[in-house]
Every structure is written in C-alpha cells, then in structure tokens.
mmCIF file with all atom_site columns, C-alpha atoms in Angstrom:
data_model
loop_
_atom_site.group_PDB
_atom_site.id
_atom_site.type_symbol
_atom_site.label_atom_id
_atom_site.label_alt_id
_atom_site.label_comp_id
_atom_site.label_asym_id
_atom_site.label_entity_id
_atom_site.label_seq_id
_atom_site.pdbx_PDB_ins_code
_atom_site.Cartn_x
_atom_site.Cartn_y
_atom_site.Cartn_z
_atom_site.occupancy
_atom_site.B_iso_or_equiv
_atom_site.pdbx_formal_charge
_atom_site.auth_seq_id
_atom_site.auth_comp_id
_atom_site.auth_asym_id
_atom_site.auth_atom_id
_atom_site.pdbx_PDB_model_num
ATOM 1   C CA . MET A 1 1   ? -7.852  -39.984 6.961  1.00 0.00 ? 5   MET A CA 1
ATOM 2   C CA . LYS A 1 2   ? -9.387  -37.828 4.257  1.00 0.00 ? 6   LYS A CA 1
ATOM 3   C CA . SER A 1 3   ? -11.417 -34.713 4.898  1.00 0.00 ? 7   SER A CA 1
ATOM 4   C CA . THR A 1 4   ? -15.197 -34.966 4.925  1.00 0.00 ? 8   THR A CA 1
ATOM 5   C CA . SER A 1 5   ? -15.619 -31.472 3.534  1.00 0.00 ? 9   SER A CA 1
ATOM 6   C CA . GLY A 1 6   ? -16.490 -31.291 -0.122 1.00 0.00 ? 10  GLY A CA 1
ATOM 7   C CA . PRO A 1 7   ? -14.112 -30.228 -2.880 1.00 0.00 ? 11  PRO A CA 1
ATOM 8   C CA . GLY A 1 8   ? -15.842 -26.854 -3.177 1.00 0.00 ? 12  GLY A CA 1
ATOM 9   C CA . ASN A 1 9   ? -15.210 -26.134 0.498  1.00 0.00 ? 13  ASN A CA 1
ATOM 10  C CA . ARG A 1 10  ? -11.575 -27.168 0.177  1.00 0.00 ? 14  ARG A CA 1
ATOM 11  C CA . LYS A 1 11  ? -11.258 -24.778 -2.770 1.00 0.00 ? 15  LYS A CA 1
ATOM 12  C CA . ILE A 1 12  ? -12.639 -21.973 -0.597 1.00 0.00 ? 16  ILE A CA 1
ATOM 13  C CA . ALA A 1 13  ? -10.156 -22.800 2.170  1.00 0.00 ? 17  ALA A CA 1
ATOM 14  C CA . PHE A 1 14  ? -7.333  -22.966 -0.398 1.00 0.00 ? 18  PHE A CA 1
ATOM 15  C CA . ALA A 1 15  ? -8.371  -19.586 -1.838 1.00 0.00 ? 19  ALA A CA 1
ATOM 16  C CA . ALA A 1 16  ? -8.577  -18.131 1.689  1.00 0.00 ? 20  ALA A CA 1
ATOM 17  C CA . ALA A 1 17  ? -5.054  -19.276 2.602  1.00 0.00 ? 21  ALA A CA 1
ATOM 18  C CA . LEU A 1 18  ? -3.669  -17.938 -0.689 1.00 0.00 ? 22  LEU A CA 1
ATOM 19  C CA . ALA A 1 19  ? -5.557  -14.656 -0.279 1.00 0.00 ? 23  ALA A CA 1
ATOM 20  C CA . VAL A 1 20  ? -4.108  -14.128 3.209  1.00 0.00 ? 24  VAL A CA 1
ATOM 21  C CA . ALA A 1 21  ? -0.583  -14.772 1.870  1.00 0.00 ? 25  ALA A CA 1
ATOM 22  C CA . PHE A 1 22  ? -1.197  -12.449 -1.090 1.00 0.00 ? 26  PHE A CA 1
ATOM 23  C CA . ILE A 1 23  ? -2.652  -9.639  1.035  1.00 0.00 ? 27  ILE A CA 1
ATOM 24  C CA . ALA A 1 24  ? 0.254   -9.941  3.499  1.00 0.00 ? 28  ALA A CA 1
ATOM 25  C CA . THR A 1 25  ? 2.751   -9.802  0.605  1.00 0.00 ? 29  THR A CA 1
ATOM 26  C CA . ALA A 1 26  ? 1.073   -6.752  -0.914 1.00 0.00 ? 30  ALA A CA 1
ATOM 27  C CA . THR A 1 27  ? 0.943   -5.012  2.470  1.00 0.00 ? 31  THR A CA 1
ATOM 28  C CA . ILE A 1 28  ? 4.640   -5.605  3.153  1.00 0.00 ? 32  ILE A CA 1
ATOM 29  C CA . ALA A 1 29  ? 5.482   -4.441  -0.381 1.00 0.00 ? 33  ALA A CA 1
ATOM 30  C CA . GLY A 1 30  ? 3.465   -1.297  0.284  1.00 0.00 ? 34  GLY A CA 1
ATOM 31  C CA . ALA A 1 31  ? 5.226   -0.717  3.598  1.00 0.00 ? 35  ALA A CA 1
ATOM 32  C CA . TRP A 1 32  ? 8.617   -1.043  1.930  1.00 0.00 ? 36  TRP A CA 1
ATOM 33  C CA . PHE A 1 33  ? 7.465   1.292   -0.873 1.00 0.00 ? 37  PHE A CA 1
ATOM 34  C CA . PHE A 1 34  ? 6.463   3.944   1.666  1.00 0.00 ? 38  PHE A CA 1
ATOM 35  C CA . GLN A 1 35  ? 9.780   3.493   3.454  1.00 0.00 ? 39  GLN A CA 1
ATOM 36  C CA . LEU A 1 36  ? 12.225  3.248   0.547  1.00 0.00 ? 40  LEU A CA 1
ATOM 37  C CA . VAL A 1 37  ? 10.562  5.302   -2.191 1.00 0.00 ? 41  VAL A CA 1
ATOM 38  C CA . LEU A 1 38  ? 8.467   7.873   -0.337 1.00 0.00 ? 42  LEU A CA 1
ATOM 39  C CA . GLU A 1 39  ? 10.952  8.036   2.582  1.00 0.00 ? 43  GLU A CA 1
ATOM 40  C CA . ILE A 1 40  ? 8.238   7.688   5.228  1.00 0.00 ? 44  ILE A CA 1
ATOM 41  C CA . LEU A 1 41  ? 10.292  6.006   7.912  1.00 0.00 ? 45  LEU A CA 1
ATOM 42  C CA . PRO A 1 42  ? 8.604   3.500   10.224 1.00 0.00 ? 46  PRO A CA 1
ATOM 43  C CA . CYS A 1 43  ? 8.449   4.024   13.964 1.00 0.00 ? 47  CYS A CA 1
ATOM 44  C CA . PRO A 1 44  ? 9.084   1.114   16.362 1.00 0.00 ? 48  PRO A CA 1
ATOM 45  C CA . LEU A 1 45  ? 5.351   0.269   16.510 1.00 0.00 ? 49  LEU A CA 1
ATOM 46  C CA . CYS A 1 46  ? 5.179   0.260   12.707 1.00 0.00 ? 50  CYS A CA 1
ATOM 47  C CA . LEU A 1 47  ? 8.027   -2.238  12.583 1.00 0.00 ? 51  LEU A CA 1
ATOM 48  C CA . GLU A 1 48  ? 6.295   -4.467  15.136 1.00 0.00 ? 52  GLU A CA 1
ATOM 49  C CA . GLN A 1 49  ? 3.152   -4.487  13.009 1.00 0.00 ? 53  GLN A CA 1
ATOM 50  C CA . ARG A 1 50  ? 5.129   -5.962  10.122 1.00 0.00 ? 54  ARG A CA 1
ATOM 51  C CA . TYR A 1 51  ? 5.890   -9.183  12.033 1.00 0.00 ? 55  TYR A CA 1
ATOM 52  C CA . ALA A 1 52  ? 2.403   -10.562 11.448 1.00 0.00 ? 56  ALA A CA 1
ATOM 53  C CA . TYR A 1 53  ? 2.765   -10.068 7.704  1.00 0.00 ? 57  TYR A CA 1
ATOM 54  C CA . TYR A 1 54  ? 6.217   -11.641 7.643  1.00 0.00 ? 58  TYR A CA 1
ATOM 55  C CA . PHE A 1 55  ? 4.651   -14.638 9.379  1.00 0.00 ? 59  PHE A CA 1
ATOM 56  C CA . ALA A 1 56  ? 1.473   -14.771 7.270  1.00 0.00 ? 60  ALA A CA 1
ATOM 57  C CA . VAL A 1 57  ? 3.222   -14.919 3.886  1.00 0.00 ? 61  VAL A CA 1
ATOM 58  C CA . PRO A 1 58  ? 5.061   -18.242 4.246  1.00 0.00 ? 62  PRO A CA 1
ATOM 59  C CA . PHE A 1 59  ? 2.546   -19.720 6.695  1.00 0.00 ? 63  PHE A CA 1
ATOM 60  C CA . GLY A 1 60  ? -0.417  -18.926 4.425  1.00 0.00 ? 64  GLY A CA 1
ATOM 61  C CA . LEU A 1 61  ? 1.431   -20.502 1.492  1.00 0.00 ? 65  LEU A CA 1
ATOM 62  C CA . LEU A 1 62  ? 2.218   -23.561 3.605  1.00 0.00 ? 66  LEU A CA 1
ATOM 63  C CA . VAL A 1 63  ? -1.460  -23.929 4.556  1.00 0.00 ? 67  VAL A CA 1
ATOM 64  C CA . ALA A 1 64  ? -2.485  -23.568 0.897  1.00 0.00 ? 68  ALA A CA 1
ATOM 65  C CA . PHE A 1 65  ? 0.077   -26.220 -0.061 1.00 0.00 ? 69  PHE A CA 1
ATOM 66  C CA . ALA A 1 66  ? -1.269  -28.586 2.604  1.00 0.00 ? 70  ALA A CA 1
ATOM 67  C CA . ILE A 1 67  ? -4.811  -28.086 1.314  1.00 0.00 ? 71  ILE A CA 1
ATOM 68  C CA . ALA A 1 68  ? -3.695  -28.682 -2.280 1.00 0.00 ? 72  ALA A CA 1
ATOM 69  C CA . LYS A 1 69  ? -1.997  -31.926 -1.228 1.00 0.00 ? 73  LYS A CA 1
ATOM 70  C CA . GLY A 1 70  ? -5.199  -33.186 0.395  1.00 0.00 ? 74  GLY A CA 1
ATOM 71  C CA . ALA A 1 71  ? -4.315  -32.781 4.059  1.00 0.00 ? 75  ALA A CA 1
ATOM 72  C CA . PRO A 1 72  ? -7.215  -33.745 6.308  1.00 0.00 ? 76  PRO A CA 1
ATOM 73  C CA . ARG A 1 73  ? -9.488  -31.050 7.657  1.00 0.00 ? 77  ARG A CA 1
ATOM 74  C CA . CYS A 1 74  ? -8.222  -31.595 11.225 1.00 0.00 ? 78  CYS A CA 1
ATOM 75  C CA . LEU A 1 75  ? -4.737  -30.562 10.051 1.00 0.00 ? 79  LEU A CA 1
ATOM 76  C CA . ILE A 1 76  ? -5.923  -27.508 8.120  1.00 0.00 ? 80  ILE A CA 1
ATOM 77  C CA . ILE A 1 77  ? -8.358  -25.803 10.484 1.00 0.00 ? 81  ILE A CA 1
ATOM 78  C CA . PRO A 1 78  ? -5.826  -25.204 13.314 1.00 0.00 ? 82  PRO A CA 1
ATOM 79  C CA . PRO A 1 79  ? -3.291  -23.415 11.057 1.00 0.00 ? 83  PRO A CA 1
ATOM 80  C CA . LEU A 1 80  ? -6.092  -21.294 9.597  1.00 0.00 ? 84  LEU A CA 1
ATOM 81  C CA . ALA A 1 81  ? -7.088  -20.466 13.184 1.00 0.00 ? 85  ALA A CA 1
ATOM 82  C CA . VAL A 1 82  ? -3.482  -19.418 13.844 1.00 0.00 ? 86  VAL A CA 1
ATOM 83  C CA . LEU A 1 83  ? -3.725  -17.038 10.870 1.00 0.00 ? 87  LEU A CA 1
ATOM 84  C CA . VAL A 1 84  ? -6.966  -15.625 12.313 1.00 0.00 ? 88  VAL A CA 1
ATOM 85  C CA . LEU A 1 85  ? -5.356  -15.078 15.720 1.00 0.00 ? 89  LEU A CA 1
ATOM 86  C CA . VAL A 1 86  ? -2.183  -13.514 14.300 1.00 0.00 ? 90  VAL A CA 1
ATOM 87  C CA . ALA A 1 87  ? -4.220  -11.161 12.113 1.00 0.00 ? 91  ALA A CA 1
ATOM 88  C CA . LEU A 1 88  ? -6.539  -10.208 15.000 1.00 0.00 ? 92  LEU A CA 1
ATOM 89  C CA . GLY A 1 89  ? -3.547  -9.547  17.254 1.00 0.00 ? 93  GLY A CA 1
ATOM 90  C CA . ASN A 1 90  ? -2.036  -7.342  14.575 1.00 0.00 ? 94  ASN A CA 1
ATOM 91  C CA . ALA A 1 91  ? -5.349  -5.517  14.116 1.00 0.00 ? 95  ALA A CA 1
ATOM 92  C CA . GLY A 1 92  ? -5.273  -4.806  17.854 1.00 0.00 ? 96  GLY A CA 1
ATOM 93  C CA . LEU A 1 93  ? -1.709  -3.514  17.609 1.00 0.00 ? 97  LEU A CA 1
ATOM 94  C CA . GLY A 1 94  ? -2.682  -1.316  14.652 1.00 0.00 ? 98  GLY A CA 1
ATOM 95  C CA . ALA A 1 95  ? -5.683  0.060   16.533 1.00 0.00 ? 99  ALA A CA 1
ATOM 96  C CA . TYR A 1 96  ? -3.489  0.714   19.584 1.00 0.00 ? 100 TYR A CA 1
ATOM 97  C CA . HIS A 1 97  ? -0.967  2.552   17.388 1.00 0.00 ? 101 HIS A CA 1
ATOM 98  C CA . ALA A 1 98  ? -3.723  4.596   15.719 1.00 0.00 ? 102 ALA A CA 1
ATOM 99  C CA . GLY A 1 99  ? -5.002  5.514   19.188 1.00 0.00 ? 103 GLY A CA 1
ATOM 100 C CA . VAL A 1 100 ? -1.515  6.684   20.146 1.00 0.00 ? 104 VAL A CA 1
ATOM 101 C CA . GLU A 1 101 ? -1.428  8.829   17.002 1.00 0.00 ? 105 GLU A CA 1
ATOM 102 C CA . TRP A 1 102 ? -4.846  10.350  17.810 1.00 0.00 ? 106 TRP A CA 1
ATOM 103 C CA . GLY A 1 103 ? -3.764  11.009  21.396 1.00 0.00 ? 107 GLY A CA 1
ATOM 104 C CA . PHE A 1 104 ? -6.361  8.670   22.930 1.00 0.00 ? 108 PHE A CA 1
ATOM 105 C CA . TRP A 1 105 ? -3.662  7.043   25.093 1.00 0.00 ? 109 TRP A CA 1
ATOM 106 C CA . LEU A 1 106 ? 0.082   7.169   25.595 1.00 0.00 ? 110 LEU A CA 1
ATOM 107 C CA . GLY A 1 107 ? 2.393   5.075   23.488 1.00 0.00 ? 111 GLY A CA 1
ATOM 108 C CA . PRO A 1 108 ? 5.595   3.323   24.448 1.00 0.00 ? 112 PRO A CA 1
ATOM 109 C CA . ILE A 1 109 ? 8.248   5.543   26.030 1.00 0.00 ? 113 ILE A CA 1
ATOM 110 C CA . GLU A 1 110 ? 10.762  4.416   23.373 1.00 0.00 ? 114 GLU A CA 1
ATOM 111 C CA . CYS A 1 111 ? 8.920   6.235   20.610 1.00 0.00 ? 115 CYS A CA 1
ATOM 112 C CA . SER A 1 112 ? 6.475   8.677   22.177 1.00 0.00 ? 116 SER A CA 1
ATOM 113 C CA . GLY A 1 113 ? 8.134   9.751   25.399 1.00 0.00 ? 117 GLY A CA 1
ATOM 114 C CA . THR A 1 114 ? 10.957  12.181  26.068 1.00 0.00 ? 118 THR A CA 1
ATOM 115 C CA . VAL A 1 115 ? 13.428  12.156  23.194 1.00 0.00 ? 119 VAL A CA 1
ATOM 116 C CA . LEU A 1 116 ? 16.512  13.518  24.971 1.00 0.00 ? 120 LEU A CA 1
ATOM 117 C CA . ASP A 1 117 ? 17.957  12.816  28.383 1.00 0.00 ? 121 ASP A CA 1
ATOM 118 C CA . LEU A 1 118 ? 20.059  15.920  28.910 1.00 0.00 ? 122 LEU A CA 1
ATOM 119 C CA . GLY A 1 119 ? 21.488  14.469  32.125 1.00 0.00 ? 123 GLY A CA 1
ATOM 120 C CA . LYS A 1 120 ? 23.747  12.064  30.209 1.00 0.00 ? 124 LYS A CA 1
ATOM 121 C CA . GLY A 1 121 ? 26.493  13.474  28.003 1.00 0.00 ? 125 GLY A CA 1
ATOM 122 C CA . SER A 1 122 ? 26.519  16.671  26.051 1.00 0.00 ? 126 SER A CA 1
ATOM 123 C CA . LEU A 1 123 ? 23.646  17.941  23.939 1.00 0.00 ? 127 LEU A CA 1
ATOM 124 C CA . LEU A 1 124 ? 25.559  17.264  20.702 1.00 0.00 ? 128 LEU A CA 1
ATOM 125 C CA . GLU A 1 125 ? 26.324  13.675  21.745 1.00 0.00 ? 129 GLU A CA 1
ATOM 126 C CA . ASN A 1 126 ? 22.645  13.099  22.476 1.00 0.00 ? 130 ASN A CA 1
ATOM 127 C CA . LEU A 1 127 ? 21.566  14.606  19.145 1.00 0.00 ? 131 LEU A CA 1
ATOM 128 C CA . ASP A 1 128 ? 23.973  12.303  17.292 1.00 0.00 ? 132 ASP A CA 1
ATOM 129 C CA . ARG A 1 129 ? 22.567  9.203   19.029 1.00 0.00 ? 133 ARG A CA 1
ATOM 130 C CA . VAL A 1 130 ? 18.847  9.958   18.759 1.00 0.00 ? 134 VAL A CA 1
ATOM 131 C CA . LYS A 1 131 ? 17.318  8.713   15.492 1.00 0.00 ? 135 LYS A CA 1
ATOM 132 C CA . VAL A 1 132 ? 13.852  7.748   16.729 1.00 0.00 ? 136 VAL A CA 1
ATOM 133 C CA . VAL A 1 133 ? 10.782  8.135   14.538 1.00 0.00 ? 137 VAL A CA 1
ATOM 134 C CA . ARG A 1 134 ? 7.991   9.059   16.936 1.00 0.00 ? 138 ARG A CA 1
ATOM 135 C CA . CYS A 1 135 ? 4.995   6.727   17.244 1.00 0.00 ? 139 CYS A CA 1
ATOM 136 C CA . ASP A 1 136 ? 2.613   9.516   18.190 1.00 0.00 ? 140 ASP A CA 1
ATOM 137 C CA . GLU A 1 137 ? 3.218   11.649  15.100 1.00 0.00 ? 141 GLU A CA 1
ATOM 138 C CA . VAL A 1 138 ? 1.404   10.722  11.890 1.00 0.00 ? 142 VAL A CA 1
ATOM 139 C CA . GLN A 1 139 ? 3.616   11.005  8.837  1.00 0.00 ? 143 GLN A CA 1
ATOM 140 C CA . TRP A 1 140 ? 0.912   10.243  6.253  1.00 0.00 ? 144 TRP A CA 1
ATOM 141 C CA . ARG A 1 141 ? -2.885  10.120  6.174  1.00 0.00 ? 145 ARG A CA 1
ATOM 142 C CA . PHE A 1 142 ? -5.359  9.230   3.470  1.00 0.00 ? 146 PHE A CA 1
ATOM 143 C CA . LEU A 1 143 ? -9.113  9.704   3.983  1.00 0.00 ? 147 LEU A CA 1
ATOM 144 C CA . GLY A 1 144 ? -8.426  10.482  7.626  1.00 0.00 ? 148 GLY A CA 1
ATOM 145 C CA . LEU A 1 145 ? -6.611  7.226   8.386  1.00 0.00 ? 149 LEU A CA 1
ATOM 146 C CA . SER A 1 146 ? -2.922  6.769   9.039  1.00 0.00 ? 150 SER A CA 1
ATOM 147 C CA . LEU A 1 147 ? -0.918  3.738   7.984  1.00 0.00 ? 151 LEU A CA 1
ATOM 148 C CA . ALA A 1 148 ? -1.563  2.247   11.435 1.00 0.00 ? 152 ALA A CA 1
ATOM 149 C CA . GLY A 1 149 ? -5.310  2.598   10.859 1.00 0.00 ? 153 GLY A CA 1
ATOM 150 C CA . TYR A 1 150 ? -5.038  0.924   7.472  1.00 0.00 ? 154 TYR A CA 1
ATOM 151 C CA . ASN A 1 151 ? -2.966  -1.833  9.069  1.00 0.00 ? 155 ASN A CA 1
ATOM 152 C CA . ALA A 1 152 ? -5.808  -2.501  11.515 1.00 0.00 ? 156 ALA A CA 1
ATOM 153 C CA . LEU A 1 153 ? -8.340  -2.715  8.671  1.00 0.00 ? 157 LEU A CA 1
ATOM 154 C CA . ILE A 1 154 ? -6.120  -4.917  6.492  1.00 0.00 ? 158 ILE A CA 1
ATOM 155 C CA . SER A 1 155 ? -5.446  -7.244  9.423  1.00 0.00 ? 159 SER A CA 1
ATOM 156 C CA . LEU A 1 156 ? -9.186  -7.516  10.137 1.00 0.00 ? 160 LEU A CA 1
ATOM 157 C CA . LEU A 1 157 ? -9.743  -8.380  6.478  1.00 0.00 ? 161 LEU A CA 1
ATOM 158 C CA . MET A 1 158 ? -7.087  -11.101 6.659  1.00 0.00 ? 162 MET A CA 1
ATOM 159 C CA . ALA A 1 159 ? -8.676  -12.520 9.835  1.00 0.00 ? 163 ALA A CA 1
ATOM 160 C CA . ALA A 1 160 ? -12.106 -12.550 8.160  1.00 0.00 ? 164 ALA A CA 1
ATOM 161 C CA . ILE A 1 161 ? -10.747 -14.330 5.084  1.00 0.00 ? 165 ILE A CA 1
ATOM 162 C CA . ALA A 1 162 ? -8.960  -16.985 7.146  1.00 0.00 ? 166 ALA A CA 1
ATOM 163 C CA . GLY A 1 163 ? -12.137 -17.377 9.213  1.00 0.00 ? 167 GLY A CA 1
ATOM 164 C CA . TRP A 1 164 ? -14.081 -17.837 5.984  1.00 0.00 ? 168 TRP A CA 1
ATOM 165 C CA . GLY A 1 165 ? -11.719 -20.702 5.123  1.00 0.00 ? 169 GLY A CA 1
ATOM 166 C CA . ILE A 1 166 ? -12.394 -22.295 8.516  1.00 0.00 ? 170 ILE A CA 1
ATOM 167 C CA . ALA A 1 167 ? -16.149 -21.885 8.057  1.00 0.00 ? 171 ALA A CA 1
ATOM 168 C CA . ALA A 1 168 ? -15.929 -23.520 4.624  1.00 0.00 ? 172 ALA A CA 1
ATOM 169 C CA . LEU A 1 169 ? -14.078 -26.522 6.007  1.00 0.00 ? 173 LEU A CA 1
ATOM 170 C CA . ALA A 1 170 ? -16.575 -26.786 8.871  1.00 0.00 ? 174 ALA A CA 1
ATOM 171 C CA . GLY A 1 171 ? -19.388 -26.959 6.312  1.00 0.00 ? 175 GLY A CA 1
ATOM 172 C CA . LYS A 1 172 ? -20.853 -23.568 7.242  1.00 0.00 ? 176 LYS A CA 1
ATOM 173 C CA . VAL A 1 173 ? -20.263 -22.055 3.771  1.00 0.00 ? 177 VAL A CA 1
ATOM 174 C CA . ARG A 1 174 ? -21.922 -23.393 0.636  1.00 0.00 ? 178 ARG A CA 1
#
C-alpha cells in the first residue's frame, strides 16, 4: 500500500525527520560541550531533559529511513506524532525547570530542597557524600534565558518541525 501523498510532501516529511534528528544531535553535543569543556555541571532536571534528545536522534533517523524506503503514510505519521509528543513533553519539562530557576514554583527535593541532613552522621561525612548540583540555581544565562529555557524553545522547535512533516503527509502543506 503506497502513500497517496505526493513526492514533494514526502520530501518535506523526510526533511522534517532528519531536521529533528539533527537538532537533537546538535543540542546533545552542546550539552556535553557545556558539561565537559565549560565545566557547567548538569543538575538532575538537566539530565532528565536529555532523554528526549537521546530518543529523538535514532528515532528521527529511523523515521527518515522509513520515508526514504517508501513506507506508507499510515506508518510514517504515527512515529512523527511520537516525535511531536516527546518534544512537547520535553518543552514542558524545560519550562518547569526554568520556572524552578526563576523561583515561580518549587523544584524536586533531590535538587532544590535541603542539601544536608545533619541528623545522620557527622558533618564531614555528609559533606563528602553530597555532590548535588542544585536545580534552582542558574549556572549560565544568555539573553536572559538559562539552558533550561533554551531547552524549552529548542524542544518546541522540534515539535513544530515534526508537526510540519505530519501536515505535509496529510496534504496540508504545498
């Protein structure tokens, strides 16, 4: 069963899947650059935000491969929708993290609550064990946005691009 969408629309969907994989790769490379070169260590929420990119790289390439091999539209639209949902979920997580950094709401206890429990062990033992990067403290900002804010914007961009691929396959883009 071949797709009824035209070759131009399939090219748009192919480009969208590749773009999502490329953007996810570049974002992860940037995160690792900040961590390893600039020594800006990620907090637990930062690490959670990377999962969507780790998923989007191979999955976006797989979707692009399926499109290139002529997979029918009914087998391409659902995976593109998965990319949209993963990116939107990650945008929400990035916005939540940015809100924690701005003090709009509390973050997880693990990375924005009390750092030391002085009731257990000696102070020196506790200091040796605690290596938490706080989620509510911004380590780097550019143009007023932290890395969590940029993550939200990048994830929204990825969702829009994957949605563009869906719209092309549905015949809504010419």
